[in-house]
Amino acid sequence: LTLPNPHLFLNSSVVLRWGRTLFLDPREVLRIAEARGVSFAEVRLQDYVYELVVYDSGSLREYSVERRKGVGLRVWVKGYPGYAFTCDITRRGIEELVERAISSARAASHFSTASRLAERPTMKEAYRVSIREDPIAVDPEEKILIVREVNRSSMGKSEIKSAVTSLGIEKD
């Protein structure tokens, strides 16, 4: 998706809906960046989930889920690159994101040489992995039972005094 400035683009045309009322249109991030005078901007949306199940010698030691949603912004200001990330996708949070990315580019100007982006044709490629079932969507109780069973079976020999079994699922 390209805005009128050919150097402002998204790596995703997805409009995210987080919760029931909060929306983020990545094109709005580009509009704010363009209004602040950046010569290049790229928006990256992130929805990261990490789930961990750990059994130690027959006892559940840990079950945790970490989730991080946010937006990253890479900018180019007067020949210097800058980057910032935020999980705050309110209007104010996005405006602060743009300011931090611009500030990062200005800081780079103090210790590097200005350069310019090479003009290259835009390419778009996609690769999809086929899965039968999203492991994040599987009932947590089922994952815990599987890890427990593997841990118990590893403790089945008299020579084994302790065993740690873990299952980590990451989706980004």
mmCIF file of C-alpha atoms in Angstrom:
data_model
loop_
_atom_site.group_PDB
_atom_site.id
_atom_site.type_symbol
_atom_site.label_atom_id
_atom_site.label_comp_id
_atom_site.label_asym_id
_atom_site.label_seq_id
_atom_site.Cartn_x
_atom_site.Cartn_y
_atom_site.Cartn_z
ATOM 1 C CA LEU A 1 0.000 0.000 0.000
ATOM 2 C CA THR A 2 1.545 3.302 -1.032
ATOM 3 C CA LEU A 3 0.595 6.834 -0.089
ATOM 4 C CA PRO A 4 1.123 9.792 -2.465
ATOM 5 C CA ASN A 5 4.803 10.031 -1.423
ATOM 6 C CA PRO A 6 6.516 7.035 -3.080
ATOM 7 C CA HIS A 7 8.848 6.622 -0.092
ATOM 8 C CA LEU A 8 6.122 6.023 2.459
ATOM 9 C CA PHE A 9 4.888 2.464 2.577
ATOM 10 C CA LEU A 10 3.559 -0.308 4.765
ATOM 11 C CA ASN A 11 4.878 -3.809 5.067
ATOM 12 C CA SER A 12 1.316 -4.817 5.805
ATOM 13 C CA SER A 13 -2.036 -3.479 4.720
ATOM 14 C CA VAL A 14 -3.728 -4.975 7.765
ATOM 15 C CA VAL A 15 -5.929 -2.801 9.937
ATOM 16 C CA LEU A 16 -5.648 -4.163 13.460
ATOM 17 C CA ARG A 17 -8.479 -4.357 15.933
ATOM 18 C CA TRP A 18 -7.249 -4.831 19.486
ATOM 19 C CA GLY A 19 -9.846 -5.224 22.172
ATOM 20 C CA ARG A 20 -13.321 -4.019 21.395
ATOM 21 C CA THR A 21 -12.854 -0.348 20.671
ATOM 22 C CA LEU A 22 -9.228 0.377 19.745
ATOM 23 C CA PHE A 23 -8.282 0.448 16.072
ATOM 24 C CA LEU A 24 -5.016 1.218 14.316
ATOM 25 C CA ASP A 25 -4.840 2.001 10.630
ATOM 26 C CA PRO A 26 -1.139 1.924 9.698
ATOM 27 C CA ARG A 27 -1.792 4.475 6.945
ATOM 28 C CA GLU A 28 -2.484 7.006 9.688
ATOM 29 C CA VAL A 29 1.020 6.405 11.085
ATOM 30 C CA LEU A 30 2.423 7.188 7.626
ATOM 31 C CA ARG A 31 0.309 10.341 7.350
ATOM 32 C CA ILE A 32 1.620 11.616 10.686
ATOM 33 C CA ALA A 33 5.218 10.820 9.686
ATOM 34 C CA GLU A 34 4.798 12.515 6.320
ATOM 35 C CA ALA A 35 3.327 15.620 8.008
ATOM 36 C CA ARG A 36 6.460 15.758 10.212
ATOM 37 C CA GLY A 37 8.650 15.903 7.096
ATOM 38 C CA VAL A 38 10.266 12.471 6.946
ATOM 39 C CA SER A 39 11.498 11.451 3.502
ATOM 40 C CA PHE A 40 10.929 7.726 4.085
ATOM 41 C CA ALA A 41 8.749 5.809 6.517
ATOM 42 C CA GLU A 42 7.944 2.140 6.976
ATOM 43 C CA VAL A 43 5.334 0.822 9.398
ATOM 44 C CA ARG A 44 5.617 -2.678 10.857
ATOM 45 C CA LEU A 45 2.784 -4.182 12.855
ATOM 46 C CA GLN A 46 3.562 -6.798 15.477
ATOM 47 C CA ASP A 47 1.377 -9.317 17.259
ATOM 48 C CA TYR A 48 3.728 -11.539 19.289
ATOM 49 C CA VAL A 49 2.669 -14.446 21.520
ATOM 50 C CA TYR A 50 4.942 -16.749 23.530
ATOM 51 C CA GLU A 51 3.437 -19.567 25.587
ATOM 52 C CA LEU A 52 5.549 -21.713 27.915
ATOM 53 C CA VAL A 53 4.700 -24.907 29.829
ATOM 54 C CA VAL A 54 7.384 -26.413 32.118
ATOM 55 C CA TYR A 55 7.120 -29.608 34.157
ATOM 56 C CA ASP A 56 9.895 -30.485 36.609
ATOM 57 C CA SER A 57 9.977 -34.022 38.027
ATOM 58 C CA GLY A 58 6.212 -34.456 37.866
ATOM 59 C CA SER A 59 5.261 -30.950 39.031
ATOM 60 C CA LEU A 60 4.035 -28.061 36.963
ATOM 61 C CA ARG A 61 6.716 -25.407 37.452
ATOM 62 C CA GLU A 62 5.476 -22.794 34.990
ATOM 63 C CA TYR A 63 2.652 -21.915 32.686
ATOM 64 C CA SER A 64 2.879 -18.451 31.167
ATOM 65 C CA VAL A 65 1.687 -16.515 28.166
ATOM 66 C CA GLU A 66 3.389 -13.333 27.017
ATOM 67 C CA ARG A 67 1.598 -11.192 24.452
ATOM 68 C CA ARG A 68 2.915 -8.021 22.886
ATOM 69 C CA LYS A 69 1.085 -5.977 20.270
ATOM 70 C CA GLY A 70 2.455 -2.829 18.828
ATOM 71 C CA VAL A 71 3.814 -0.889 15.912
ATOM 72 C CA GLY A 72 7.361 -0.195 14.775
ATOM 73 C CA LEU A 73 8.323 2.771 12.639
ATOM 74 C CA ARG A 74 11.477 3.155 10.577
ATOM 75 C CA VAL A 75 12.114 6.636 9.181
ATOM 76 C CA TRP A 76 14.737 8.393 7.112
ATOM 77 C CA VAL A 77 15.363 12.059 7.951
ATOM 78 C CA LYS A 78 17.884 14.163 5.991
ATOM 79 C CA GLY A 79 19.930 11.084 5.138
ATOM 80 C CA TYR A 80 19.838 9.431 8.578
ATOM 81 C CA PRO A 81 17.791 6.400 9.666
ATOM 82 C CA GLY A 82 15.735 6.221 12.845
ATOM 83 C CA TYR A 83 13.539 3.615 14.487
ATOM 84 C CA ALA A 84 11.042 3.409 17.340
ATOM 85 C CA PHE A 85 8.483 0.907 18.647
ATOM 86 C CA THR A 86 5.436 1.302 20.846
ATOM 87 C CA CYS A 87 2.670 -0.786 22.340
ATOM 88 C CA ASP A 88 0.591 2.373 22.856
ATOM 89 C CA ILE A 89 -1.554 2.615 19.731
ATOM 90 C CA THR A 90 -3.635 5.577 20.816
ATOM 91 C CA ARG A 91 -3.364 8.751 18.711
ATOM 92 C CA ARG A 92 -1.036 10.266 21.315
ATOM 93 C CA GLY A 93 1.062 7.077 21.441
ATOM 94 C CA ILE A 94 1.467 7.086 17.656
ATOM 95 C CA GLU A 95 2.441 10.773 17.620
ATOM 96 C CA GLU A 96 5.068 10.049 20.286
ATOM 97 C CA LEU A 97 6.263 7.059 18.245
ATOM 98 C CA VAL A 98 6.845 9.303 15.232
ATOM 99 C CA GLU A 99 8.691 11.841 17.392
ATOM 100 C CA ARG A 100 10.956 9.137 18.891
ATOM 101 C CA ALA A 101 11.776 7.717 15.456
ATOM 102 C CA ILE A 102 12.642 11.209 14.170
ATOM 103 C CA SER A 103 14.688 11.897 17.305
ATOM 104 C CA SER A 104 16.541 8.624 16.740
ATOM 105 C CA ALA A 105 17.415 9.725 13.189
ATOM 106 C CA ARG A 106 18.618 13.116 14.440
ATOM 107 C CA ALA A 107 20.796 11.395 17.054
ATOM 108 C CA ALA A 108 22.329 9.255 14.300
ATOM 109 C CA SER A 109 23.389 12.437 12.520
ATOM 110 C CA HIS A 110 25.883 13.124 15.339
ATOM 111 C CA PHE A 111 27.905 9.962 14.815
ATOM 112 C CA SER A 112 27.400 8.819 11.227
ATOM 113 C CA THR A 113 27.553 10.081 7.667
ATOM 114 C CA ALA A 114 24.411 10.958 5.771
ATOM 115 C CA SER A 115 23.433 8.528 3.063
ATOM 116 C CA ARG A 116 20.471 7.891 0.856
ATOM 117 C CA LEU A 117 18.306 4.914 0.161
ATOM 118 C CA ALA A 118 19.042 3.114 -3.055
ATOM 119 C CA GLU A 119 16.277 3.296 -5.621
ATOM 120 C CA ARG A 120 15.122 -0.257 -6.200
ATOM 121 C CA PRO A 121 11.966 -1.715 -7.653
ATOM 122 C CA THR A 122 9.427 -2.743 -5.044
ATOM 123 C CA MET A 123 8.985 -6.475 -4.711
ATOM 124 C CA LYS A 124 6.300 -8.326 -2.870
ATOM 125 C CA GLU A 125 6.582 -11.985 -1.949
ATOM 126 C CA ALA A 126 4.611 -14.215 0.368
ATOM 127 C CA TYR A 127 5.237 -17.639 1.814
ATOM 128 C CA ARG A 128 2.611 -19.440 3.835
ATOM 129 C CA VAL A 129 3.152 -22.426 6.061
ATOM 130 C CA SER A 130 0.265 -24.845 6.176
ATOM 131 C CA ILE A 131 -0.677 -26.002 9.651
ATOM 132 C CA ARG A 132 -3.622 -28.151 10.625
ATOM 133 C CA GLU A 133 -4.210 -26.371 13.923
ATOM 134 C CA ASP A 134 -2.867 -23.160 15.395
ATOM 135 C CA PRO A 135 -0.908 -24.308 18.488
ATOM 136 C CA ILE A 136 -1.717 -21.064 20.287
ATOM 137 C CA ALA A 137 -5.452 -21.814 19.890
ATOM 138 C CA VAL A 138 -5.172 -25.265 21.498
ATOM 139 C CA ASP A 139 -6.723 -25.373 24.969
ATOM 140 C CA PRO A 140 -3.991 -24.631 27.562
ATOM 141 C CA GLU A 141 -5.161 -27.567 29.684
ATOM 142 C CA GLU A 142 -4.495 -29.931 26.779
ATOM 143 C CA LYS A 143 -0.941 -28.572 26.343
ATOM 144 C CA ILE A 144 -0.270 -28.903 30.059
ATOM 145 C CA LEU A 145 -1.503 -32.521 30.046
ATOM 146 C CA ILE A 146 0.753 -33.395 27.091
ATOM 147 C CA VAL A 147 3.831 -31.914 28.774
ATOM 148 C CA ARG A 148 2.924 -33.649 32.047
ATOM 149 C CA GLU A 149 2.629 -37.006 30.277
ATOM 150 C CA VAL A 150 5.984 -36.590 28.524
ATOM 151 C CA ASN A 151 7.601 -35.579 31.806
ATOM 152 C CA ARG A 152 6.115 -38.538 33.694
ATOM 153 C CA SER A 153 7.166 -41.025 31.008
ATOM 154 C CA SER A 154 10.729 -39.672 31.118
ATOM 155 C CA MET A 155 10.766 -40.340 34.876
ATOM 156 C CA GLY A 156 9.737 -43.993 34.345
ATOM 157 C CA LYS A 157 13.217 -45.464 34.792
ATOM 158 C CA SER A 158 14.774 -45.931 38.219
ATOM 159 C CA GLU A 159 18.086 -44.389 37.050
ATOM 160 C CA ILE A 160 16.359 -41.071 36.304
ATOM 161 C CA LYS A 161 15.976 -38.973 39.437
ATOM 162 C CA SER A 162 14.711 -35.754 37.883
ATOM 163 C CA ALA A 163 13.571 -34.490 34.500
ATOM 164 C CA VAL A 164 12.509 -31.141 33.154
ATOM 165 C CA THR A 165 10.161 -31.052 30.175
ATOM 166 C CA SER A 166 9.136 -27.849 28.474
ATOM 167 C CA LEU A 167 6.963 -26.738 25.599
ATOM 168 C CA GLY A 168 7.477 -23.291 24.146
ATOM 169 C CA ILE A 169 5.240 -21.924 21.408
ATOM 170 C CA GLU A 170 6.111 -18.655 19.719
ATOM 171 C CA LYS A 171 4.040 -16.822 17.151
ATOM 172 C CA ASP A 172 5.135 -13.522 15.665
#
